[in-house]
Coordinates of C-alpha atoms in Angstrom, one line a residue:
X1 CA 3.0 29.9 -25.4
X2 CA 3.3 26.0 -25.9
X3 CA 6.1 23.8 -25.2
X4 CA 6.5 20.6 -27.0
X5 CA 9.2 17.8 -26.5
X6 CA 11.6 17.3 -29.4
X7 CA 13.7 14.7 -28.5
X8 CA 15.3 16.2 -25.1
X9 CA 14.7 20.0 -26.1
X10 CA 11.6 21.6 -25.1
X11 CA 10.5 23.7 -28.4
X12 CA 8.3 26.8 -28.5
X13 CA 5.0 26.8 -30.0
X14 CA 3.1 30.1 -29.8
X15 CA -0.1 28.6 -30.8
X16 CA -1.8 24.9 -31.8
X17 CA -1.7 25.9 -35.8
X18 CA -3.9 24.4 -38.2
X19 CA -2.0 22.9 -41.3
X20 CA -3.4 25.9 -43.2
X21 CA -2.7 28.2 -40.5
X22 CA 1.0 27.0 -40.7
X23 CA 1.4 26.9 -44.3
X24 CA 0.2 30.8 -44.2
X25 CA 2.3 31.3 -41.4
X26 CA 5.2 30.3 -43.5
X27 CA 4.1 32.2 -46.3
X28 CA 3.6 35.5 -44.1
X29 CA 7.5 35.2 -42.3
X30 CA 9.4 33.8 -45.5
X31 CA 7.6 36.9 -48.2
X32 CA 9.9 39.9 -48.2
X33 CA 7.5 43.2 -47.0
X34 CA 9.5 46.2 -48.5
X35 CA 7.4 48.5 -50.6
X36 CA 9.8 47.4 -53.8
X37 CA 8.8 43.9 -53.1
X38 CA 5.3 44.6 -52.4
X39 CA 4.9 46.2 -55.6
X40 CA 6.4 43.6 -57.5
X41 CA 4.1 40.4 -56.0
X42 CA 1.3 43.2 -56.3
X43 CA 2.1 43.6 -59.8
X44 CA 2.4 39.4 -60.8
X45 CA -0.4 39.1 -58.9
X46 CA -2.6 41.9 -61.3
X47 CA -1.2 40.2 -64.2
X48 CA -1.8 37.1 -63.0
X49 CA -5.4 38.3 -62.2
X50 CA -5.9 39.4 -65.5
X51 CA -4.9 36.2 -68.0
X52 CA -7.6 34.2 -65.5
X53 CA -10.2 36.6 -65.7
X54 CA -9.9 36.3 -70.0
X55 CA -10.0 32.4 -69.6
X56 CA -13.4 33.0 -67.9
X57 CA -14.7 33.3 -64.3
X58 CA -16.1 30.2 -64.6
X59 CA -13.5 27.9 -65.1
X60 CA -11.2 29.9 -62.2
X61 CA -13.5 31.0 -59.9
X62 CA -11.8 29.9 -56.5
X63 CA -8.1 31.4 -58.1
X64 CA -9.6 34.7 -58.8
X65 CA -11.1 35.1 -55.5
X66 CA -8.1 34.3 -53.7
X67 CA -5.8 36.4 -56.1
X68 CA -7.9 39.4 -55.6
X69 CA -7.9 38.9 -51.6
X70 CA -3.9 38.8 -51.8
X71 CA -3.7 42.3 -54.2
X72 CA -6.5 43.7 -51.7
X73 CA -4.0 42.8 -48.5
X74 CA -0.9 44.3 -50.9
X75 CA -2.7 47.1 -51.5
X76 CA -3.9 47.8 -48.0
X77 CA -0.3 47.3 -46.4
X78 CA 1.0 49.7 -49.3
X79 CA -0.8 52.3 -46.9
X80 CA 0.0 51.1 -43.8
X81 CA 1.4 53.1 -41.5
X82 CA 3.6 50.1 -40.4
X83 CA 5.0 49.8 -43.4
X84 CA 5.9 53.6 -44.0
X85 CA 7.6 53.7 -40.8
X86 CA 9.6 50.7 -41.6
X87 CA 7.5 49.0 -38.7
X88 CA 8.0 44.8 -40.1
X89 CA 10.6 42.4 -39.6
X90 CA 12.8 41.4 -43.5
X91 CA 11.5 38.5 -44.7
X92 CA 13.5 35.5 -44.6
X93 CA 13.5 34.8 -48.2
X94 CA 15.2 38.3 -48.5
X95 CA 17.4 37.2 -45.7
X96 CA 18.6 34.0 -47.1
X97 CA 19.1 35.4 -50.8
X98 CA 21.7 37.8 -49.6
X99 CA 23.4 35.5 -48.0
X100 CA 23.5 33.9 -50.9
X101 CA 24.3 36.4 -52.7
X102 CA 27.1 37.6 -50.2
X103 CA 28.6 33.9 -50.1
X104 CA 28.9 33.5 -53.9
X105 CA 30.8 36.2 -54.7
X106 CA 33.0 35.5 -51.8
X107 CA 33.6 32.1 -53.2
X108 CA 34.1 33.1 -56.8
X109 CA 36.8 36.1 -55.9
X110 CA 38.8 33.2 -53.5
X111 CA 38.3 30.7 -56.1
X112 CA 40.3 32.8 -58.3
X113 CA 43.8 33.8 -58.5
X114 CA 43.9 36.5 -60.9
X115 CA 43.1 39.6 -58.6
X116 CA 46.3 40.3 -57.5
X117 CA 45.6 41.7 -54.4
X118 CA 42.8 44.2 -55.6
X119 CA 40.8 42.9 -52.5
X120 CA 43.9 43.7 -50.0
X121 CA 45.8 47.1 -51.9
X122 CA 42.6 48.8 -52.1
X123 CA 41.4 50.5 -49.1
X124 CA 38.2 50.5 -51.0
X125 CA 38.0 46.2 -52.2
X126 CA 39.4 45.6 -48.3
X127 CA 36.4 47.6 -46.7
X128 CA 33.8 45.6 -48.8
X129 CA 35.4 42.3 -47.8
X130 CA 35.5 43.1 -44.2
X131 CA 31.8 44.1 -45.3
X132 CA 30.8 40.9 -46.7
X133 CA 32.3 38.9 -43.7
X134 CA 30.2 41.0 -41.2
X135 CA 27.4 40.8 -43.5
X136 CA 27.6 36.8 -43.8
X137 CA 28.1 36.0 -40.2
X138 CA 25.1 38.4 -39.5
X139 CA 22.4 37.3 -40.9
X140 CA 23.4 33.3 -40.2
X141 CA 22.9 35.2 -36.9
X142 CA 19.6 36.2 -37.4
X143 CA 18.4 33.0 -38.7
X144 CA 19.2 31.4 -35.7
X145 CA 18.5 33.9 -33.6
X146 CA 16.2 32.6 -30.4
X147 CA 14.5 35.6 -29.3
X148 CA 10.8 35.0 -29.1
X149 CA 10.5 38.0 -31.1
X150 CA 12.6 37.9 -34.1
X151 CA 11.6 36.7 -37.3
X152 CA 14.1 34.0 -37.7
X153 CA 13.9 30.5 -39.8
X154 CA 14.8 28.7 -36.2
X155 CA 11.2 30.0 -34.5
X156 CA 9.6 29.8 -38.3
X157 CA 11.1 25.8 -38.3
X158 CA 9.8 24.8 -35.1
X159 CA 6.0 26.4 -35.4
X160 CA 6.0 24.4 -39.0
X161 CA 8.2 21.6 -38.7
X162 CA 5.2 19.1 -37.7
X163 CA 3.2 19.9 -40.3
X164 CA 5.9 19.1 -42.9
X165 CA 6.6 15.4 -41.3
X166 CA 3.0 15.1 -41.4
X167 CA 2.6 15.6 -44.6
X168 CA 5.7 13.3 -45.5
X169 CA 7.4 16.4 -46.9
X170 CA 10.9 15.0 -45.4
X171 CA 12.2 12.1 -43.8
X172 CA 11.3 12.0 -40.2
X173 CA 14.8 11.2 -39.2
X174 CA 16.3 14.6 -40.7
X175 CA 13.4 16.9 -39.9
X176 CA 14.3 15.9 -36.5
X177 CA 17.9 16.3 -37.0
X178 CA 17.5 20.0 -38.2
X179 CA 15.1 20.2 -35.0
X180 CA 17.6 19.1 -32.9
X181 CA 20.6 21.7 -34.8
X182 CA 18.3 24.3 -34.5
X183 CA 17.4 24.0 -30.6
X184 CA 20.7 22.1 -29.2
X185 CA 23.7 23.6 -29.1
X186 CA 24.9 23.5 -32.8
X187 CA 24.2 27.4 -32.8
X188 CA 25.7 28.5 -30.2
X189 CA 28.9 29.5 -29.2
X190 CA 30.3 25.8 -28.6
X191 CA 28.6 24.5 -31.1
X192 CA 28.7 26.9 -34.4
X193 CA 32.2 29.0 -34.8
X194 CA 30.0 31.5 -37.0
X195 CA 27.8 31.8 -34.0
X196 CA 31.2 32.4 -31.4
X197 CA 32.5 35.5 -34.0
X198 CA 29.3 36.8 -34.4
X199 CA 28.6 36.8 -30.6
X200 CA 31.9 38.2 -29.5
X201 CA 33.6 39.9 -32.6
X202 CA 30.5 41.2 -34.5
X203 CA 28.1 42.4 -31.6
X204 CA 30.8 42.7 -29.2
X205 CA 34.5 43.6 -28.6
X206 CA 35.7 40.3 -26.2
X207 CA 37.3 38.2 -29.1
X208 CA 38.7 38.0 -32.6
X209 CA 38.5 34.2 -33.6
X210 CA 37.2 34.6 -37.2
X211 CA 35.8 31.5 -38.8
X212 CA 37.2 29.9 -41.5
X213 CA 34.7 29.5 -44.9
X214 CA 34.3 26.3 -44.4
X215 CA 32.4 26.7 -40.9
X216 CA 30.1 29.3 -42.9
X217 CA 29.3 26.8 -45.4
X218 CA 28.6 23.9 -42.6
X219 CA 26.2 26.4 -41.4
X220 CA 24.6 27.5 -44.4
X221 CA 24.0 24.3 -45.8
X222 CA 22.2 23.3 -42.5
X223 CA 19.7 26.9 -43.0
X224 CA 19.5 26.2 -46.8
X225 CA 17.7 22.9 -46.2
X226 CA 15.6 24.2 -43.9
X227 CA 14.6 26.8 -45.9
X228 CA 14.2 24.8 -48.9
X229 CA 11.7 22.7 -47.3
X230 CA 9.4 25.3 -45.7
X231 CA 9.2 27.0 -48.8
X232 CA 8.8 24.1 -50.9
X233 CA 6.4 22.7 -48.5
X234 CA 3.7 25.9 -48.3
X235 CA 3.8 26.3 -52.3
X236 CA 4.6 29.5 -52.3
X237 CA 6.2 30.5 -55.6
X238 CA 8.9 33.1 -55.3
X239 CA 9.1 36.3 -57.8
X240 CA 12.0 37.7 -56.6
X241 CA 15.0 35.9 -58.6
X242 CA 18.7 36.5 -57.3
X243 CA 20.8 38.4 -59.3
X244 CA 22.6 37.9 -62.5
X245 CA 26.1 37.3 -62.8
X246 CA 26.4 40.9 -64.4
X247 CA 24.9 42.7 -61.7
X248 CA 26.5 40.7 -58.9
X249 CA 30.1 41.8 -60.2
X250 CA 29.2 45.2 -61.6
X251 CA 32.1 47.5 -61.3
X252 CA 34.8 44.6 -61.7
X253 CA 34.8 45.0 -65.3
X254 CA 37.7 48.3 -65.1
X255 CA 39.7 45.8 -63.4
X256 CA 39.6 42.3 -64.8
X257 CA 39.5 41.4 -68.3
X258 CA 36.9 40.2 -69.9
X259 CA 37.9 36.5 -69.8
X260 CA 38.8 36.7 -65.9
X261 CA 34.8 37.9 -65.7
X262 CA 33.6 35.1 -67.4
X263 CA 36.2 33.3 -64.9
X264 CA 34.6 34.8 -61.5
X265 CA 30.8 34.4 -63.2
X266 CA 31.1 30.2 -63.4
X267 CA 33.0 30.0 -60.1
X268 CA 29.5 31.8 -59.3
X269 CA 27.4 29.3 -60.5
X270 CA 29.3 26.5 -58.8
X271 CA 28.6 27.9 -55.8
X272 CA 24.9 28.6 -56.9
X273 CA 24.9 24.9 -58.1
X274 CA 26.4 23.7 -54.5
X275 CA 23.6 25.8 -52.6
X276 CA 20.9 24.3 -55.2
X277 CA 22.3 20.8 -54.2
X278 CA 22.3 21.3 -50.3
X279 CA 18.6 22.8 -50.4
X280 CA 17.7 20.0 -52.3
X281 CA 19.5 16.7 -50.4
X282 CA 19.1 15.6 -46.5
X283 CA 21.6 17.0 -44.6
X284 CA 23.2 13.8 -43.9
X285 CA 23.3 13.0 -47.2
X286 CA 26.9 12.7 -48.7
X287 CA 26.9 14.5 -51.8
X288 CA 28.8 13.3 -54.7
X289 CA 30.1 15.3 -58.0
X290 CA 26.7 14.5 -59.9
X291 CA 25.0 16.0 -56.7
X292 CA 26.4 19.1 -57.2
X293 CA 26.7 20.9 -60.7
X294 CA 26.8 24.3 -61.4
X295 CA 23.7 26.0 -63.3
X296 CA 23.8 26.1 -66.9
X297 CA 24.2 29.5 -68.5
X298 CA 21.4 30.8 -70.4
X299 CA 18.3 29.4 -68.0
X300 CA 15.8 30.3 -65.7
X301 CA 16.1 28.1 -62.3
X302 CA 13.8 27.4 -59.3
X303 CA 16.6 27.4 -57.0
X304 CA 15.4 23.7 -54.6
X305 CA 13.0 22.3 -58.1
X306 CA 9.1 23.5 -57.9
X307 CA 8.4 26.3 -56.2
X308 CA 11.9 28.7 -54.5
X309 CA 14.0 31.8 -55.9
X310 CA 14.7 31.3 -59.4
X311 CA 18.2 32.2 -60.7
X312 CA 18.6 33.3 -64.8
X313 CA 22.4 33.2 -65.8
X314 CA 24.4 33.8 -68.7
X315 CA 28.0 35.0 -69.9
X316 CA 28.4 38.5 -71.3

């Protein structure tokens, strides 16, 4: 293993990386490695395959070799043994687009006042809020996690984050600002109150000093534009889109009219519209109202511009 100095931190580097070992790298720990995900890249990748291979071989030739090298390591890790025995770290793309996903629906139910307590009268609504906290504050744990082996965006960010000043992908100033967040003591128990509840509410019994949502979104933004960068940077386009606005409140519908649905689906999207803004702006950037506008309904988003999740939304 290989330290480097960052400023006054010492950061782990398991390896010297090549830029285009780095950029695979990034692509191998950000791809999510179910079998349902597999099978979906495996499929866009057949397809894919197959509209090159009508254009002519000659015109495509280095794309059709690399395209059939990916759906030969798809279909080789299909039968894996490490795979069937659930033997592979969740990607980080996965990771992050739940959190997203968690976080959006939180926001749109609080942003609302219409619910009349459905979330606190129903032992049901109160166990999936309590869910949806642990759930959020988990996986912000995870991200940030600093064991050596966990597949976390902090030990992803610092094996990649030279290559991506390099390359002039960010300023230098904030790519080492987010190295500096990611290996001071922003996440940690002083420094991230997401980081305190998680560490001695979530994993352990000592404390109950639940953050408030506004220390979530401090640190999410933080993750989001790191994220957005490393996957931006290693041009890997994602598939996998989050959810609709239908799916993500499926089962509200007995409960809230349809007006109050169309109510809890743009709150939604301002959120969605908030997280597109901070995965595309500097972290010290202030963001003003233009920054930040929900997604129009009716589209088909990448989530940071170019390549990331895309998002496809509309009202019922």
């Amino acid at each position: 293993m290989k330290l480097i100095k960052q400023g006054i931190f010492m950061v782990e580097i398991s390896k010297p990386f090549t830029r285009e070992e780095a950029m695979q790298h990034a692509i191998d720990c950000t791809k999510c490695r179910d079998e349902e995900a597999t099978r979906k890249d495996l499929d866009n990748y057949s397809q894919a395959l197959e509209q090159l291979e009508r254009t002519g071989s000659e015109f495509h030739g280095d794309s059709i070799v690399a395209l059939k090298s990916e759906i030969s390591k798809l279909e080789n890790w299909l039968e894996s043994d490490a795979l069937k025995s659930g033997n592979y770290p969740i990607g980080i793309d996965r990771l992050m687009t739940e959190l997203i996903e968690w976080r959006s629906v939180v926001y749109a139910i609080d942003e609302t006042d219409f619910n009349d307590g459905l979330f606190n009268k129903s032992a049901f609504f109160a166990q999936w809020a309590v869910g949806a906290v642990y759930a959020i504050n988990a996986i912000i744990g995870k991200m940030v996690n600093q064991n050596s082996q966990d597949n976390s965006l902090r030990k992803l960010w610092n094996k990649v984050y030279i290559f991506i000043k390099r390359d002039g992908f960010a300023d230098k100033s904030e790519i080492n600002a987010l190295t500096t967040n990611f290996n001071g003591e922003r996440f940690k128990n002083d420094g991230s109150k997401v980081i305190l509840y998680r560490n001695t509410s979530i994993a352990h019994n000592e404390k109950n000093t639940q953050p408030k949502w506004s220390d979530v979104d401090e640190d999410l933004r933080i993750l989001t534009r790191a994220w957005a960068l490393i996957t931006s940077w290693c041009s890997y386009g994602l598939f996998n889109s989050l959810r609709c606005n239908e799916v993500a409140f499926m089962g509200l519908e007995k409960h809230f009219t349809p007006e109050q649905m169309n109510q809890l689906y743009l709150k939604r999207l301002e959120y969605l519209g908030r997280i597109r803004a901070w995965g595309m702006h500097p972290i010290g950037h202030n963001l003003n109202p233009d920054d930040i506008k929900p997604l129009d309904l009716n589209k088909t988003y990448s989530l940071f511009g170019g390549n990331g999740p895309t998002i496809t939304t509309h009202l019922v």
